[in-house]
XYZ file of C-alpha atoms in Angstrom:
521
model
C 0.445 -0.351 0.280
C 1.373 3.175 -0.838
C 1.042 6.450 1.043
C 0.062 9.343 0.870
C 3.064 11.255 2.884
C 2.532 14.788 2.611
C -1.506 14.857 3.980
C -0.694 13.120 6.556
C 1.920 15.160 7.052
C -0.366 18.189 6.728
C -3.167 16.006 9.097
C -1.224 15.953 11.692
C -0.356 19.720 11.295
C -4.639 20.164 11.197
C -4.135 19.164 14.276
C -1.600 19.939 16.670
C -2.449 23.582 15.415
C -6.109 22.396 16.498
C -4.658 20.684 19.396
C -2.560 23.949 20.231
C -5.701 26.912 19.595
C -7.924 24.834 22.494
C -5.600 25.462 24.676
C -4.939 28.528 24.347
C -8.542 29.378 24.014
C -9.756 27.432 26.847
C -11.711 29.509 28.931
C -10.591 30.781 32.224
C -13.467 33.063 32.686
C -16.372 33.448 34.798
C -19.484 35.621 34.982
C -21.638 35.824 38.027
C -24.979 37.758 38.908
C -25.276 39.498 42.321
C -28.376 41.273 43.463
C -26.013 44.630 43.821
C -23.600 46.267 44.628
C -20.090 45.064 46.046
C -19.632 48.205 47.460
C -17.534 49.269 50.646
C -15.073 46.511 50.304
C -12.714 47.990 53.034
C -12.266 44.601 54.976
C -12.415 46.562 58.617
C -15.916 46.781 58.222
C -18.954 45.122 57.543
C -20.538 47.666 54.834
C -18.898 44.968 51.718
C -19.673 41.898 50.324
C -18.188 39.173 52.032
C -16.711 36.814 48.943
C -14.886 38.896 48.158
C -13.968 40.753 50.329
C -12.756 36.398 50.754
C -11.226 36.762 47.503
C -8.175 40.163 48.212
C -8.084 39.172 52.047
C -6.779 36.246 53.543
C -6.384 36.086 57.474
C -3.124 34.013 59.321
C -5.244 30.793 59.675
C -8.222 28.829 58.017
C -11.399 27.529 58.853
C -11.977 24.005 57.920
C -14.481 22.647 57.297
C -14.188 19.634 60.444
C -13.994 22.925 63.011
C -10.183 21.592 62.173
C -7.332 25.052 61.374
C -4.859 24.777 58.756
C -2.097 27.409 58.435
C -2.265 30.209 56.016
C -0.527 33.178 56.373
C 0.773 32.080 59.792
C 3.001 29.384 58.883
C 2.719 28.013 62.580
C 0.744 28.909 66.540
C 1.232 28.287 70.323
C -0.936 29.300 73.051
C 0.699 29.172 76.681
C -0.016 32.154 78.947
C -3.449 29.339 80.298
C -4.564 30.300 76.570
C -3.701 34.061 76.991
C -0.822 34.482 74.016
C -0.726 33.291 71.047
C 2.102 33.354 68.755
C 2.217 33.145 65.027
C 4.963 32.620 62.983
C 4.981 34.254 59.663
C 4.770 33.274 55.939
C 8.061 35.283 54.576
C 7.500 34.555 51.053
C 3.740 36.955 51.148
C 3.178 40.404 49.546
C 0.354 42.343 49.363
C -0.072 43.078 45.151
C 0.813 46.227 44.988
C 4.538 44.897 46.178
C 4.349 46.396 49.670
C 5.229 44.202 52.728
C 3.595 41.325 54.451
C 5.082 40.776 58.028
C 3.864 41.244 61.266
C 4.269 44.752 61.983
C 2.313 45.043 59.163
C -0.083 42.736 59.965
C 0.525 45.065 64.053
C -0.672 47.798 61.705
C -3.736 46.309 60.723
C -4.890 44.753 64.001
C -3.850 48.319 65.386
C -6.376 49.586 63.228
C -9.253 47.243 63.286
C -8.659 47.903 67.429
C -8.183 52.403 67.169
C -11.739 50.763 66.212
C -12.977 48.881 69.235
C -16.855 50.440 69.164
C -17.618 49.283 66.319
C -16.788 45.992 66.486
C -18.241 45.219 70.091
C -20.178 42.268 68.325
C -16.549 40.842 69.044
C -15.698 39.275 72.618
C -12.073 39.103 71.155
C -11.685 42.481 70.805
C -12.554 43.495 73.852
C -10.006 40.981 75.382
C -6.617 40.999 73.978
C -4.549 43.979 75.333
C -1.353 43.751 73.412
C 0.308 42.394 69.714
C 3.130 42.994 69.570
C 5.788 42.187 66.968
C 8.669 39.569 68.216
C 10.441 40.222 64.844
C 9.929 40.382 61.470
C 7.753 37.890 61.298
C 6.416 36.405 64.856
C 3.669 38.247 66.138
C 2.807 37.704 69.624
C -1.226 38.119 70.580
C -1.854 39.123 74.543
C -5.456 38.419 75.851
C -6.733 39.516 79.175
C -9.127 36.080 79.849
C -8.765 32.761 77.331
C -11.193 32.842 75.076
C -11.612 30.148 72.727
C -13.250 31.077 69.709
C -9.780 33.515 69.060
C -9.460 31.580 66.316
C -12.588 31.398 65.455
C -12.432 35.072 65.059
C -9.227 35.624 63.417
C -10.327 33.347 60.535
C -13.792 34.552 59.215
C -13.511 36.627 56.831
C -13.676 40.392 58.309
C -12.595 41.902 60.245
C -9.289 40.717 61.811
C -7.716 40.333 57.613
C -5.171 42.304 56.181
C -4.454 45.450 53.495
C -1.990 47.605 52.579
C -0.308 49.644 54.572
C -0.471 51.950 51.736
C -4.047 51.927 51.123
C -4.711 52.963 54.526
C -5.211 56.496 55.511
C -2.617 57.721 58.306
C -2.839 53.880 59.270
C -5.577 54.011 59.438
C -9.232 52.133 58.506
C -11.711 53.243 60.578
C -12.472 56.232 58.404
C -12.403 54.322 54.910
C -9.203 53.827 52.065
C -6.907 54.428 48.932
C -7.463 51.482 47.240
C -9.183 47.414 48.237
C -5.125 46.003 48.361
C -4.880 42.633 50.105
C -2.692 39.518 49.646
C -5.504 37.064 47.940
C -5.485 35.575 44.849
C -7.145 37.557 42.807
C -7.347 41.240 42.069
C -9.878 44.472 42.112
C -9.074 45.423 38.450
C -12.696 47.601 37.929
C -15.215 48.732 38.929
C -18.747 50.200 37.937
C -21.406 51.179 40.802
C -24.633 49.456 40.917
C -23.384 47.781 37.396
C -20.236 45.066 37.538
C -16.782 44.584 39.450
C -13.688 42.457 37.790
C -11.870 40.543 39.163
C -8.687 39.180 38.047
C -5.598 36.131 39.064
C -3.217 38.111 40.745
C -0.031 37.660 39.633
C 2.434 38.004 42.547
C 0.244 35.118 44.470
C 2.351 33.520 47.333
C -0.328 29.851 46.659
C -2.414 28.132 44.089
C -3.143 30.339 41.231
C -6.307 30.303 40.424
C -7.000 28.445 37.339
C -10.061 31.526 36.886
C -7.859 34.296 35.106
C -10.438 36.789 35.569
C -14.489 36.555 37.816
C -16.642 39.617 36.453
C -19.682 40.115 38.682
C -22.745 41.275 37.501
C -25.779 43.203 38.835
C -29.248 41.376 38.569
C -30.779 42.994 41.235
C -34.600 41.010 39.920
C -33.974 37.210 40.939
C -36.220 36.104 37.269
C -34.150 38.135 34.711
C -30.893 36.335 36.763
C -32.764 33.415 35.919
C -33.186 35.690 32.126
C -29.718 35.587 31.550
C -28.079 32.478 32.622
C -30.866 30.802 30.162
C -28.823 33.578 27.127
C -25.656 32.506 28.165
C -25.682 35.907 29.405
C -23.430 34.708 32.476
C -21.964 31.114 33.537
C -22.823 30.914 36.946
C -26.240 32.054 40.216
C -24.470 31.645 44.192
C -25.922 31.484 47.064
C -28.653 31.270 49.328
C -30.695 33.251 47.966
C -30.125 34.483 44.968
C -33.101 31.458 42.910
C -36.367 30.691 44.792
C -36.635 26.698 45.494
C -39.205 26.321 42.103
C -36.247 28.063 39.049
C -33.420 25.554 41.088
C -35.720 22.411 40.336
C -36.138 23.537 36.643
C -32.819 23.965 35.703
C -31.961 20.534 37.798
C -34.057 18.952 34.683
C -32.663 20.925 32.180
C -29.228 19.714 29.771
C -27.511 22.684 29.513
C -27.678 23.521 33.388
C -26.195 21.577 36.543
C -27.515 22.552 40.365
C -26.023 22.297 43.556
C -26.544 22.261 47.135
C -25.148 22.647 50.566
C -25.574 20.945 53.365
C -27.932 22.803 56.342
C -25.810 26.223 57.145
C -28.383 28.574 59.147
C -31.399 28.876 60.450
C -34.256 30.993 58.602
C -35.637 33.081 61.933
C -38.868 34.889 62.593
C -37.937 37.202 65.900
C -40.708 38.305 67.541
C -39.915 42.425 70.071
C -40.950 41.068 73.425
C -40.847 44.873 74.276
C -43.736 46.203 71.334
C -47.296 45.673 73.490
C -49.013 43.062 72.116
C -46.019 40.303 72.255
C -44.932 41.039 75.706
C -46.587 38.779 76.630
C -45.519 35.026 76.574
C -48.822 32.976 75.800
C -49.184 35.021 72.680
C -45.904 34.535 71.660
C -45.929 30.273 72.370
C -49.958 31.115 70.881
C -47.530 32.502 67.239
C -45.374 29.592 67.585
C -47.874 27.063 67.415
C -49.408 28.448 64.371
C -46.182 28.463 62.069
C -45.932 24.999 59.880
C -42.630 24.272 58.957
C -43.679 21.623 57.452
C -45.837 23.514 55.165
C -42.987 25.751 54.655
C -40.367 23.304 54.085
C -43.017 21.226 51.350
C -44.416 23.506 49.724
C -41.669 27.191 49.569
C -38.517 25.420 49.288
C -39.542 21.748 47.760
C -37.869 20.141 50.974
C -34.767 21.337 50.342
C -34.970 23.245 53.551
C -35.389 21.302 56.578
C -38.187 21.830 58.878
C -36.444 24.013 61.984
C -36.724 22.935 65.382
C -34.955 25.019 67.903
C -33.023 27.904 66.815
C -29.693 26.253 65.531
C -29.247 23.163 64.175
C -28.666 20.270 67.416
C -25.085 19.263 65.029
C -24.618 22.628 65.351
C -21.305 22.595 69.099
C -23.731 22.685 72.374
C -26.864 23.310 70.405
C -27.492 19.372 71.587
C -29.548 19.928 74.428
C -33.148 18.117 73.177
C -36.027 20.772 72.852
C -39.258 20.382 72.894
C -40.018 22.185 69.383
C -42.943 24.195 68.949
C -45.730 21.626 66.760
C -48.066 23.419 64.560
C -51.450 23.495 66.453
C -53.257 25.955 65.745
C -56.184 24.934 68.752
C -53.353 25.120 71.768
C -52.418 29.196 69.819
C -56.556 30.205 70.693
C -56.534 28.591 73.825
C -53.427 30.426 74.736
C -54.878 32.918 73.158
C -57.733 32.948 75.144
C -55.433 33.679 77.562
C -53.686 36.225 77.340
C -57.247 38.087 76.953
C -57.272 38.488 72.943
C -60.532 36.830 72.282
C -63.102 37.096 69.559
C -65.616 39.291 69.432
C -68.960 38.990 68.098
C -69.113 40.187 63.916
C -65.112 41.219 64.605
C -62.898 39.885 62.474
C -59.934 39.872 64.450
C -59.558 39.362 67.973
C -59.484 42.506 70.471
C -58.088 42.966 74.185
C -59.052 46.432 75.941
C -61.502 46.690 72.786
C -58.846 47.038 70.549
C -57.761 44.384 67.633
C -54.626 42.948 67.644
C -52.680 43.526 64.597
C -48.645 43.413 64.299
C -46.309 43.944 61.041
C -43.757 41.364 59.973
C -40.483 42.871 58.061
C -39.337 41.239 54.924
C -36.473 41.799 53.174
C -36.994 42.805 49.773
C -33.726 41.337 47.984
C -34.782 37.224 49.382
C -36.810 36.200 46.997
C -38.415 33.506 49.163
C -38.888 35.761 52.705
C -42.017 37.564 51.604
C -43.355 33.995 50.288
C -42.944 33.506 53.666
C -44.735 36.124 54.705
C -47.784 36.204 52.483
C -48.097 31.830 54.033
C -47.748 33.580 58.000
C -50.202 35.852 56.621
C -53.572 33.761 55.678
C -52.609 31.545 59.445
C -52.244 34.121 61.533
C -56.159 35.951 59.983
C -56.951 31.746 60.855
C -56.537 32.446 64.215
C -58.171 35.517 63.879
C -55.115 37.966 64.076
C -54.327 40.764 61.856
C -50.801 40.580 60.629
C -49.568 43.081 57.911
C -46.764 42.668 55.901
C -44.167 45.109 54.635
C -41.146 44.839 52.984
C -38.236 47.653 51.967
C -34.742 47.284 50.462
C -31.597 45.963 51.898
C -30.677 49.106 54.101
C -33.540 49.975 55.565
C -34.558 46.451 56.973
C -30.749 46.062 58.834
C -31.884 49.613 59.781
C -34.657 49.593 61.515
C -33.264 46.066 62.829
C -31.029 48.053 64.468
C -33.130 50.660 65.899
C -35.551 47.797 67.309
C -38.571 49.562 66.188
C -40.486 45.715 64.442
C -42.376 43.757 65.862
C -41.134 40.977 64.158
C -38.100 40.775 60.774
C -37.150 38.159 59.804
C -33.764 36.975 60.548
C -30.873 33.410 59.293
C -28.562 33.117 62.619
C -25.278 33.081 61.021
C -24.358 29.285 60.355
C -20.718 27.769 61.069
C -18.637 28.744 62.155
C -20.242 31.992 63.474
C -22.374 29.018 65.716
C -22.616 29.297 68.131
C -20.687 31.901 70.092
C -20.181 35.011 67.324
C -24.693 34.717 66.290
C -24.733 34.843 70.801
C -22.863 37.087 70.943
C -23.847 40.294 68.972
C -27.295 40.119 70.931
C -25.214 41.519 73.584
C -25.148 45.149 71.903
C -27.617 46.589 70.011
C -25.716 45.916 66.517
C -28.372 43.494 65.246
C -32.121 43.196 66.138
C -32.334 40.710 68.595
C -30.390 43.028 71.836
C -33.163 45.581 70.929
C -36.479 42.211 70.564
C -34.994 40.449 74.032
C -35.882 43.985 75.806
C -38.920 42.632 77.065
C -37.743 39.396 79.410
C -36.742 39.666 82.509
C -33.526 37.202 81.985
C -32.472 39.408 79.340
C -28.979 40.574 82.388
C -28.583 36.887 82.869
C -28.337 36.256 79.057
C -26.443 38.949 78.047
C -23.832 37.657 81.308
C -24.155 33.676 81.078
C -22.623 34.174 77.697
C -19.784 36.629 78.775
C -18.816 34.066 80.762
C -19.287 31.377 78.272
C -16.727 33.310 75.976
C -14.318 32.830 78.163
C -14.907 29.389 80.016
C -12.195 27.147 80.324
C -14.376 24.838 81.551
C -16.239 22.454 78.840
C -18.721 21.453 80.768
C -19.779 25.227 82.547
C -19.364 26.864 78.838
C -22.536 23.522 77.690
C -23.979 24.529 81.049
C -24.150 28.445 79.786
C -25.039 27.942 76.181
C -27.825 25.139 77.497
C -29.049 28.150 79.281
C -29.345 30.620 77.168
C -30.115 28.876 74.664
C -33.360 27.286 76.667
C -33.952 30.304 78.407
C -34.675 32.379 74.781
C -36.203 28.935 73.415
C -38.958 28.507 76.263
C -39.856 32.625 75.594
C -40.237 31.504 72.318
C -38.178 34.999 71.495
C -37.388 33.777 67.931
C -39.695 31.041 65.270
C -37.730 28.815 63.443
C -38.397 28.104 60.278
C -36.008 26.565 58.223
C -32.502 25.077 58.026
C -31.259 27.449 55.137
C -28.890 25.785 52.354
C -26.622 27.939 49.722
C -27.316 26.956 45.612
C -25.657 27.612 42.961
C -26.463 26.743 39.742
C -24.143 26.729 36.885
C -22.951 26.131 33.511
C -22.539 21.835 32.881
C -18.400 23.011 31.446
C -17.975 24.575 34.587
C -16.395 21.684 37.146
C -15.128 21.970 40.936
C -17.477 24.563 42.353
C -17.910 23.806 45.953
C -19.017 25.443 49.656
C -17.030 26.809 51.336
C -16.867 26.563 55.521
C -18.682 30.188 55.718
C -22.233 30.243 54.456
C -20.907 33.975 52.695
C -17.903 33.390 50.849
C -18.237 31.974 47.077
C -14.494 29.700 46.192
C -13.634 31.116 42.946
C -9.832 29.943 43.457
C -11.280 26.655 43.154
C -13.618 26.246 40.250
C -11.740 25.405 36.005
C -13.527 24.476 33.209
């Protein structure tokens, strides 16, 4: 047989060129949608998107899925002085993306900047307990506490505020009044941003760690849920990621489409409604307990979330540390609810639609975040359930900032809320109850036990006795449960919908992070 060597050579060359072309032009970028702008990415404040801050800034230690810690910007650490001194040996090969050196001096400068704005970080017990921070040498950082504090490593590992920004970005060595640029040591840098439209992150060329395979991440601001889904179907974006970025019905619809993949995390936090015990109608424990009995978590789980979120029996799931307490759930029992309302003096008057007490009808308002797709649906369901037992529930949606401001001021009867999930639960979530930084503090002011609740939280955080700590957490969680301050609804799960070709999509230990550095095609 005779071979046409000229033709064979042409085919081989063509195959080589095709392979080179494919390798050269392999997709290495992601476009995804977020419901709002990235906002202020100062790592020492709380206005920015946490997923974006996590792309830029790093911590000394990494919190792992199993609750352990691994080295990050610190190669190792020791704990001495009965748990009151932490000494970190830092990596010596790290620079900020502007070329500034990361060392013990820049690390101390960062943490000193956080401490100088201590009033802003009162939810972190750690900030109150730090007595001094020392640069022992160029790559040894020491932190001294006034008392032992078991969540210390957890709280320096989370996304904010104990991460590191370039000294060149600071204003006179401070960050409390803003920063000059968002420069960190992380795997990405922010290279372009148009407010309320888009933000572009590109791989940090000087990154000390494993280089991400995704070289460019573009975030588009698409506020509307349906518009995000349409953009995904049209190929305008590659990924939707987050707890409240897609409703359960749409998630199920996309799960049946060949072009896309759907992923769901294990339960990450509790979806709850907070009742303000200082409001006249809700100051009576019998009324709050009655409301607990008129909400069917099973109906919400099945009817609104298609069983993707399990009914929540307690404020925190039993897999959360110190939370497996055997608390008796409030069962769905409208008959019992009506008995409790009668006992509280809220009775059905002839010809009236709503129960009355002292001639005044029962009427309260539930506030929800209009940016969260599921909250309005749950609110409408609750409104119907209230109606069945003769209670009037108004529902009112607000943009997130106004909604958060209302919570902090305690200007609500009932409001949607969440626990913070791992690694923040239970210690950080409970610590935030002690001061008026979230709605919890104001909502609990009607409880006679409030001073003891706060004191128990403070003592648990510094206790070195595991059994004492468990007993203190038991008292707090048992009391809040018995007093019916929170209505646990479901245990939330993170969701992702992406094009089939995108690989390595994972869920981080913190529900607020998106690990783009692990993704690839």
